[in-house]
Amino acid sequence: MKLKNPELFQQANYWNGQWRQSSTGEVIEVDNPSTGKIIGQVPSVNRAEVADAIDVAERAFQSWRQEPAHTRAKVLRKWGDLLLTHVDDLAEILTTEQGKPLAEAKGEVRYAASYLHWFAEEAPRNYGDTIPAPKTSQKIIVQKQPVGVCGCITPWNFPIAMLARKVAAALAAGCTVVAKPAEATPFSALALAYLGECAGVPGGVFNIVTGDSAMIGDEFTENPKIRKISFTGSTRVGRLLQEKSGRNLIKLSLELGGNAPLIVFDDADLDLAVKGTIAAKFRNAGQTCVCVNRLFVQRSIYDEFIKKLKVAVEALVVGDGHDEGVTIGPLIHQKAVEKFQKHFDDAVAQGARVICGDGKANGNFVKPVLMTDGKPSMMFCQEETFAPLLVAVPFDTEEEAIQLANDTPYGLASYFYSNNISRVMRVTDALESGMVGVNETAISNATAPFGGVKWSGYGREGSKYGMDEYLQVKYVLLGG
Ligand code: ADP
């Protein structure tokens, strides 16, 4: 990697304001999913070290929570500014460890900065309430206080943004954080910590450990000093964390898997729908939890829409994310490639027709696939594909489309295209998901509440709702 500031690439852990090498000699090697080459290594901590990081965060909490909100805001603002100053280096690190095209990586860094900036603004707006009391001699005051030390666990698909949106809200609220990034992509998180240090985040307020995920998860859920866990990842691990954190009654936010439907009605602007479908299906090579997983197209416009979609899918360019013009990078690892192929083979076996792509892989690279004649019984309808594979399913009526869209235990994002305002209101109400994009698929931004329902979890990130996840209500009755 050619970095203007090589210090952004840290192969260490960070707690108590200090960079730490492995104490045991155990490390995790990280590769570039485009080439398979090892790009670096990070320590694999032991459990005592995780506990130490939590102790440090607990001590730092006592002073950080006392800082005026404006002071916390100043630090967050500067941190966000530094992300923008170093956008090229951060994108370089991100693309090298994660694979996404550089342009998308830069977009992710800006998106991460937007959370730091948003929560810098929200910190001084942590308003309370006064409530008319039952007696004249009383006053009821409601205040919101930080919950305490937070364990934040993040995935590999948005390694800087997912962490920034947790830590920004937590720190704005007055909490401190011990974070565990995904094994595949620790360097973006460590670069974030480095810039946090530069921005003046006091030692112990933001800490990062890397190592065995189950062991770190166990320490997070069993250590009574952890008062909050914010997790983004699979429903399987989310369930596990919920079960394990029950004992300590830890406050949880779980942003889990999705199975997003996109419905194209016959009254839609088809060109707009094609654009939205491409963006929401193929961003990050199909590896986002709000990616379109099931495409439902009304039969009367089915052929016309598929024709337009085919042209757009064929225009996508597969390659190393560093290369000019590439729009689809590699999948993160071979397990992801296998899932893509399993969904491809299953759809073909059940009668889907291939329009573009071939289901073959070259290392971690796969060509984007478009298929038609999809059916709800196909595997891609049951679970997230998390790869650039899109199968269109025809439908006839609005009722049928809603029934198909809701026929999943997941409920993160859903999208539809229609220019009929009555239909827009009906379908918006009927869809079972935490987020609905109408005539638009770029739904994620710092000002809006991101989160799911059903098996996609609970809790919201971003917006004024995002900070509540890190706060608890204290009510004071003033008598006498
Ligand atoms: P994915 O399948 O997309 O990798 P995971 O849910 O496995 O999703 O991973 C999301 C994050 O959860 C990663 O940081 C991973 O290391 C972490 N993780 C995996 N297993 C556990 C566990 N048992 N306890 C805590 N964190 C875990």
XYZ file of C-alpha atoms and ligand atoms in Angstrom:
507
model
C 0.000 0.000 0.000
C 1.237 3.434 -0.876
C 0.053 5.704 1.921
C 0.767 9.398 2.345
C 0.681 8.772 6.089
C 1.960 5.227 6.769
C 1.027 5.555 10.457
C -2.583 4.994 9.471
C -1.708 1.349 8.880
C -1.437 0.011 12.430
C -0.731 -3.665 13.029
C -1.418 -3.397 16.740
C -4.288 -3.164 19.205
C -5.195 0.010 21.011
C -6.320 0.492 24.554
C -5.676 2.992 27.324
C -4.311 5.280 24.631
C -1.475 2.866 23.848
C -0.675 0.767 20.805
C -0.044 -2.837 21.822
C 1.581 -5.775 20.153
C 0.580 -9.370 20.800
C 1.553 -10.424 24.320
C 1.491 -14.117 23.428
C 2.968 -13.995 19.946
C -0.368 -15.106 18.522
C -1.530 -13.050 15.569
C -4.240 -12.967 12.924
C -3.045 -12.602 9.335
C -5.126 -10.469 7.023
C -5.209 -10.938 3.273
C -6.212 -8.916 0.243
C -9.297 -10.654 -1.182
C -8.305 -9.613 -4.721
C -4.891 -11.281 -4.686
C -4.932 -13.607 -1.691
C -1.663 -11.997 -0.537
C -1.127 -11.335 3.174
C -1.128 -7.603 3.788
C -0.370 -7.607 7.495
C -1.222 -9.023 10.872
C -2.878 -7.976 14.099
C -2.527 -9.347 17.634
C -4.798 -12.078 18.906
C -5.554 -10.968 22.461
C -6.192 -13.244 25.407
C -9.200 -12.910 27.660
C -7.306 -11.098 30.436
C -6.380 -8.408 27.912
C -10.006 -7.950 26.865
C -10.908 -7.588 30.552
C -8.096 -5.064 30.930
C -9.400 -3.022 27.992
C -12.852 -3.052 29.610
C -11.379 -1.912 32.951
C -9.627 0.926 31.192
C -12.850 1.935 29.432
C -14.705 1.825 32.736
C -12.178 4.176 34.353
C -12.254 6.510 31.356
C -16.059 6.533 31.508
C -15.989 8.267 34.893
C -14.280 11.320 33.407
C -15.600 11.257 29.820
C -19.223 11.349 30.992
C -18.411 14.472 33.049
C -17.036 16.387 30.083
C -19.389 19.072 28.803
C -21.274 17.810 25.761
C -19.673 20.633 23.755
C -16.219 19.263 24.529
C -17.211 15.792 23.363
C -18.750 17.371 20.269
C -15.528 19.214 19.461
C -13.522 15.994 19.537
C -16.038 14.166 17.328
C -16.113 17.024 14.826
C -12.348 17.051 14.557
C -12.316 13.269 14.203
C -14.782 13.495 11.316
C -12.697 16.240 9.702
C -9.582 14.070 9.930
C -11.356 11.209 8.163
C -12.055 13.570 5.283
C -8.478 14.871 5.266
C -7.174 11.298 5.014
C -9.873 9.946 2.713
C -7.403 8.693 0.079
C -5.254 6.718 2.526
C -8.262 5.332 4.375
C -9.853 4.239 1.091
C -6.594 2.596 0.066
C -6.511 0.568 3.299
C -10.200 -0.275 2.961
C -9.957 -1.459 -0.644
C -6.851 -3.491 0.092
C -8.350 -5.403 3.007
C -11.973 -5.532 1.864
C -11.902 -5.447 -1.928
C -14.520 -2.833 -2.802
C -13.705 -0.385 -5.630
C -11.765 2.699 -4.505
C -14.634 5.031 -5.377
C -16.940 3.052 -3.080
C -14.256 2.967 -0.385
C -13.983 6.757 -0.513
C -17.760 6.939 -0.298
C -17.664 4.742 2.785
C -15.044 6.928 4.471
C -17.173 10.034 3.827
C -20.200 8.147 5.107
C -18.237 7.232 8.279
C -17.253 10.898 8.743
C -20.894 11.922 8.396
C -21.747 9.940 11.556
C -18.969 11.629 13.521
C -20.220 15.009 12.332
C -23.883 14.182 12.928
C -23.320 12.975 16.486
C -21.050 15.942 17.206
C -24.205 17.974 16.570
C -26.416 15.634 18.596
C -24.218 15.550 21.725
C -25.328 19.004 22.969
C -28.963 18.150 22.190
C -29.314 15.363 24.728
C -32.428 17.000 26.110
C -34.366 15.835 29.135
C -37.895 16.674 30.183
C -39.977 18.064 33.003
C -43.356 16.526 33.719
C -46.233 18.045 35.726
C -46.142 16.237 39.076
C -49.178 14.851 40.936
C -48.622 17.231 43.922
C -47.899 20.986 44.038
C -44.903 20.410 46.294
C -43.232 18.163 43.722
C -41.351 18.442 40.473
C -40.564 15.612 38.061
C -37.324 15.909 36.136
C -36.258 13.431 33.475
C -32.659 13.250 32.383
C -30.819 10.942 30.012
C -27.525 9.516 31.172
C -24.907 7.447 29.340
C -25.291 3.688 29.911
C -21.591 3.058 30.510
C -18.979 0.914 28.791
C -20.118 -0.369 25.393
C -18.867 -3.414 23.504
C -19.121 -2.810 19.766
C -18.784 -5.700 17.327
C -18.613 -4.903 13.623
C -18.615 -6.816 10.318
C -16.203 -6.831 7.376
C -18.466 -5.329 4.695
C -18.300 -1.691 5.916
C -15.314 -1.856 8.254
C -14.956 1.860 8.922
C -18.535 3.109 8.618
C -20.159 0.474 10.830
C -17.721 1.236 13.620
C -17.886 5.013 13.173
C -21.657 5.039 13.466
C -21.529 3.108 16.728
C -18.633 4.924 18.340
C -19.865 8.380 17.305
C -23.234 7.859 18.992
C -21.677 6.197 22.044
C -19.092 8.918 22.630
C -21.604 11.695 22.005
C -23.792 10.166 24.712
C -20.849 10.087 27.126
C -20.165 6.342 26.927
C -16.809 4.712 26.321
C -16.179 1.845 23.899
C -14.247 -1.375 23.503
C -14.565 -2.412 19.863
C -13.945 -5.698 18.115
C -13.682 -5.398 14.344
C -14.105 -8.377 11.998
C -11.064 -10.636 11.550
C -10.949 -9.968 7.796
C -10.856 -6.155 8.049
C -9.214 -4.846 11.227
C -7.017 -2.190 9.602
C -9.760 0.304 8.754
C -10.925 0.178 12.381
C -7.372 0.657 13.652
C -6.905 3.623 11.306
C -10.089 5.076 12.771
C -8.593 4.685 16.252
C -5.365 6.336 15.122
C -7.299 9.361 13.858
C -9.361 9.392 17.049
C -6.139 9.756 18.987
C -5.082 12.614 16.677
C -8.479 14.278 17.205
C -8.010 14.255 20.982
C -10.118 11.274 22.070
C -8.725 10.712 25.582
C -6.948 7.425 26.323
C -9.362 4.678 27.366
C -12.421 6.274 25.745
C -12.124 4.300 22.504
C -10.319 0.964 22.559
C -9.844 -1.794 20.005
C -9.093 -5.468 20.540
C -8.694 -8.157 17.879
C -8.681 -11.887 18.425
C -10.903 -14.912 18.816
C -14.406 -13.587 18.263
C -16.253 -16.094 20.475
C -13.848 -15.462 23.376
C -14.173 -11.674 23.051
C -17.940 -12.050 22.756
C -17.941 -14.123 25.948
C -15.972 -11.477 27.836
C -18.289 -8.724 26.545
C -21.382 -10.621 27.675
C -20.015 -11.939 30.988
C -18.082 -8.909 32.256
C -20.490 -6.905 34.453
C -18.730 -3.655 33.503
C -20.145 -3.910 29.962
C -23.543 -2.207 30.028
C -24.307 -2.145 26.336
C -23.493 -4.206 23.265
C -24.020 -2.907 19.755
C -23.609 -5.614 17.157
C -23.796 -5.634 13.372
C -23.527 -9.053 11.778
C -25.358 -12.303 11.225
C -28.648 -13.295 12.848
C -26.901 -16.441 14.135
C -24.343 -14.472 16.164
C -26.939 -11.842 17.150
C -29.061 -14.559 18.733
C -26.045 -15.954 20.529
C -25.176 -12.537 21.952
C -28.759 -11.977 23.063
C -28.817 -15.323 24.868
C -25.459 -14.759 26.510
C -26.059 -11.170 27.555
C -29.362 -12.047 29.219
C -27.592 -12.953 32.443
C -26.198 -9.448 32.922
C -29.288 -7.813 31.370
C -27.089 -5.908 28.960
C -28.783 -3.333 26.753
C -28.507 -4.537 23.146
C -28.700 -3.134 19.635
C -28.662 -5.822 16.980
C -28.389 -5.003 13.301
C -28.621 -8.428 11.712
C -29.146 -10.073 8.357
C -31.656 -8.914 5.786
C -33.474 -10.340 2.794
C -34.571 -7.138 1.093
C -37.320 -7.227 -1.526
C -37.499 -4.718 -4.355
C -40.868 -4.447 -6.085
C -41.312 -2.800 -9.466
C -44.958 -1.943 -10.138
C -46.286 -1.290 -13.635
C -46.804 2.406 -12.849
C -43.125 2.929 -12.006
C -40.486 4.978 -13.799
C -38.594 1.973 -15.180
C -35.326 3.768 -15.860
C -35.247 5.045 -12.291
C -36.079 1.539 -11.046
C -33.218 0.042 -13.071
C -30.789 2.567 -11.614
C -31.990 1.907 -8.082
C -31.916 -1.862 -8.538
C -28.351 -1.839 -9.835
C -27.144 0.382 -6.988
C -28.906 -1.580 -4.275
C -28.022 -5.011 -5.619
C -24.454 -4.620 -6.824
C -22.924 -2.107 -4.385
C -19.988 -3.745 -2.602
C -20.414 -6.759 -4.947
C -23.783 -7.500 -3.352
C -22.288 -7.712 0.124
C -24.464 -5.338 2.148
C -27.243 -6.226 4.558
C -29.616 -3.870 2.716
C -28.780 -5.292 -0.725
C -31.755 -6.265 -2.864
C -32.038 -10.013 -2.434
C -35.398 -10.614 -4.109
C -36.653 -8.725 -7.144
C -40.395 -8.784 -7.850
C -41.537 -7.340 -11.175
C -45.147 -6.869 -12.300
C -45.878 -9.112 -15.274
C -47.163 -6.359 -17.588
C -43.765 -4.596 -17.596
C -41.621 -7.659 -16.875
C -39.994 -8.110 -20.310
C -39.356 -4.412 -20.813
C -37.802 -4.040 -17.368
C -35.561 -7.111 -17.739
C -34.352 -5.829 -21.110
C -33.276 -2.516 -19.555
C -31.798 -4.260 -16.518
C -29.733 -6.590 -18.694
C -28.024 -3.624 -20.368
C -27.168 -2.142 -16.969
C -25.857 -5.442 -15.520
C -23.697 -6.003 -18.592
C -22.125 -2.578 -18.073
C -20.719 -3.584 -14.658
C -16.958 -4.143 -14.608
C -15.396 -6.858 -12.450
C -11.830 -6.501 -11.201
C -9.406 -5.410 -8.514
C -10.934 -2.497 -6.627
C -7.783 -0.443 -7.210
C -8.225 -0.517 -10.990
C -9.810 2.388 -12.801
C -13.386 1.796 -13.904
C -13.991 -1.328 -11.803
C -17.469 -1.434 -10.268
C -17.481 -4.969 -8.816
C -14.581 -6.089 -6.638
C -13.917 -9.592 -5.335
C -16.081 -11.407 -2.814
C -14.533 -11.390 0.634
C -13.532 -15.083 0.745
C -14.129 -18.511 -0.766
C -17.054 -19.265 1.570
C -18.860 -16.307 0.015
C -18.055 -17.617 -3.470
C -19.470 -21.037 -2.536
C -22.725 -19.484 -1.336
C -23.034 -17.526 -4.575
C -22.549 -20.733 -6.556
C -24.989 -22.671 -4.383
C -27.696 -20.059 -4.997
C -26.882 -19.988 -8.723
C -27.025 -23.788 -9.111
C -30.220 -24.051 -7.068
C -31.977 -21.377 -9.156
C -30.917 -23.075 -12.401
C -32.046 -26.484 -11.088
C -35.458 -24.999 -10.219
C -35.937 -23.550 -13.681
C -34.508 -20.003 -13.594
C -33.230 -18.669 -16.928
C -29.753 -17.126 -17.047
C -29.631 -13.723 -18.793
C -26.099 -12.629 -17.802
C -23.239 -14.228 -15.880
C -22.290 -17.875 -15.546
C -21.974 -18.806 -11.868
C -18.244 -19.488 -12.324
C -15.471 -18.023 -10.146
C -11.915 -16.908 -10.737
C -10.395 -16.774 -7.246
C -12.795 -14.554 -5.320
C -14.086 -12.845 -8.483
C -17.486 -13.682 -9.959
C -19.391 -12.116 -12.851
C -22.650 -10.415 -11.924
C -25.606 -12.675 -12.622
C -29.085 -11.750 -13.821
C -31.733 -14.453 -14.069
C -35.455 -14.540 -14.730
C -38.298 -16.938 -13.886
C -37.436 -16.944 -10.179
C -39.716 -18.692 -7.678
C -40.203 -18.226 -3.925
C -39.028 -21.813 -3.372
C -35.531 -20.943 -4.610
C -32.722 -20.623 -2.091
C -32.082 -16.924 -2.834
C -35.602 -16.174 -1.578
C -34.981 -17.943 1.717
C -31.631 -16.440 2.745
C -29.281 -13.584 1.906
C -27.093 -14.321 -1.110
C -24.537 -11.613 -0.208
C -23.141 -11.737 -3.731
C -23.869 -10.183 -7.156
C -26.682 -12.549 -8.113
C -30.100 -11.178 -9.023
C -33.117 -13.293 -9.916
C -36.372 -11.667 -11.025
C -39.697 -13.106 -9.884
C -42.880 -12.073 -11.755
C -46.119 -11.127 -9.976
C -49.609 -9.994 -11.024
C -51.297 -8.002 -8.248
C -50.308 -5.576 -5.503
C -51.587 -7.992 -2.841
C -49.431 -10.757 -4.260
C -46.356 -8.507 -4.281
C -46.851 -7.554 -0.629
C -47.406 -11.169 0.350
C -44.222 -12.222 -1.480
C -42.172 -9.355 -0.012
C -43.234 -10.147 3.560
C -42.764 -13.893 3.167
C -39.478 -13.938 5.091
C -38.506 -13.939 8.760
C -36.199 -10.967 8.044
C -37.207 -7.304 7.970
C -34.354 -4.853 7.431
C -34.888 -2.871 4.219
C -37.455 -3.054 1.448
C -37.837 -1.011 -1.699
C -40.479 -0.392 -4.286
C -41.061 1.717 -7.356
C -44.459 3.207 -8.122
C -45.813 6.597 -9.147
C -49.283 5.989 -7.762
C -49.539 7.887 -4.456
C -52.362 5.734 -3.068
C -50.369 2.612 -3.777
C -47.250 4.208 -2.278
C -49.091 4.802 1.003
C -50.706 1.333 1.073
C -47.534 -0.579 0.293
C -45.391 1.529 2.664
C -47.763 0.631 5.503
C -47.904 -3.047 4.608
C -44.209 -3.848 4.232
C -42.692 -5.580 7.267
C -39.281 -3.922 7.478
C -37.483 -1.299 9.522
C -36.741 0.804 6.439
C -38.594 1.382 3.181
C -37.145 3.060 0.115
C -39.800 4.427 -2.240
C -38.510 5.272 -5.729
C -35.035 5.366 -4.148
C -32.636 2.733 -2.845
C -29.881 4.885 -1.281
C -31.572 4.864 2.109
C -28.608 4.898 4.509
C -27.513 8.248 5.888
C -26.523 9.668 9.253
C -29.725 11.666 9.661
C -32.075 8.658 9.376
C -32.722 5.736 11.750
C -31.129 2.592 10.346
C -32.374 -0.728 11.716
C -34.629 -3.703 11.324
C -37.569 -5.685 12.639
C -38.212 -9.440 12.931
C -35.002 -11.492 12.567
C -33.130 -8.416 11.341
C -32.855 -7.294 14.950
C -33.730 -4.181 16.891
C -32.287 -0.819 17.852
C -31.542 2.063 15.511
C -28.311 3.683 14.366
C -27.932 7.237 13.129
C -30.462 10.076 13.582
C -31.775 11.357 16.911
C -32.904 7.787 17.672
C -29.360 6.465 17.392
C -28.126 8.206 20.517
C -30.967 6.852 22.648
C -29.418 3.409 22.252
C -26.524 4.603 24.426
C -28.614 6.475 26.997
C -30.805 5.514 29.898
C -33.605 7.541 31.392
C -33.334 8.709 34.981
C -36.375 10.286 36.528
C -35.987 12.476 39.582
C -38.860 13.393 41.888
C -38.154 16.627 43.727
C -40.397 16.832 46.778
C -40.762 18.998 49.834
P -20.517 -12.706 8.803
O -21.108 -14.056 8.545
O -21.017 -11.654 7.921
O -19.028 -12.714 8.936
P -20.733 -12.690 11.659
O -21.963 -12.484 12.454
O -20.091 -14.032 11.725
O -21.134 -12.272 10.189
O -19.637 -11.618 12.021
C -19.904 -10.291 12.420
C -18.981 -9.923 13.563
O -19.284 -10.790 14.659
C -17.502 -10.126 13.265
O -16.763 -9.120 13.933
C -17.220 -11.482 13.880
O -15.876 -11.661 14.248
C -18.087 -11.400 15.116
N -18.417 -12.695 15.736
C -18.497 -13.916 15.155
N -18.819 -14.855 16.075
C -18.941 -14.218 17.269
C -19.262 -14.631 18.605
N -19.517 -15.881 18.907
N -19.286 -13.674 19.575
C -19.033 -12.390 19.279
N -18.728 -11.936 18.043
C -18.684 -12.830 17.052
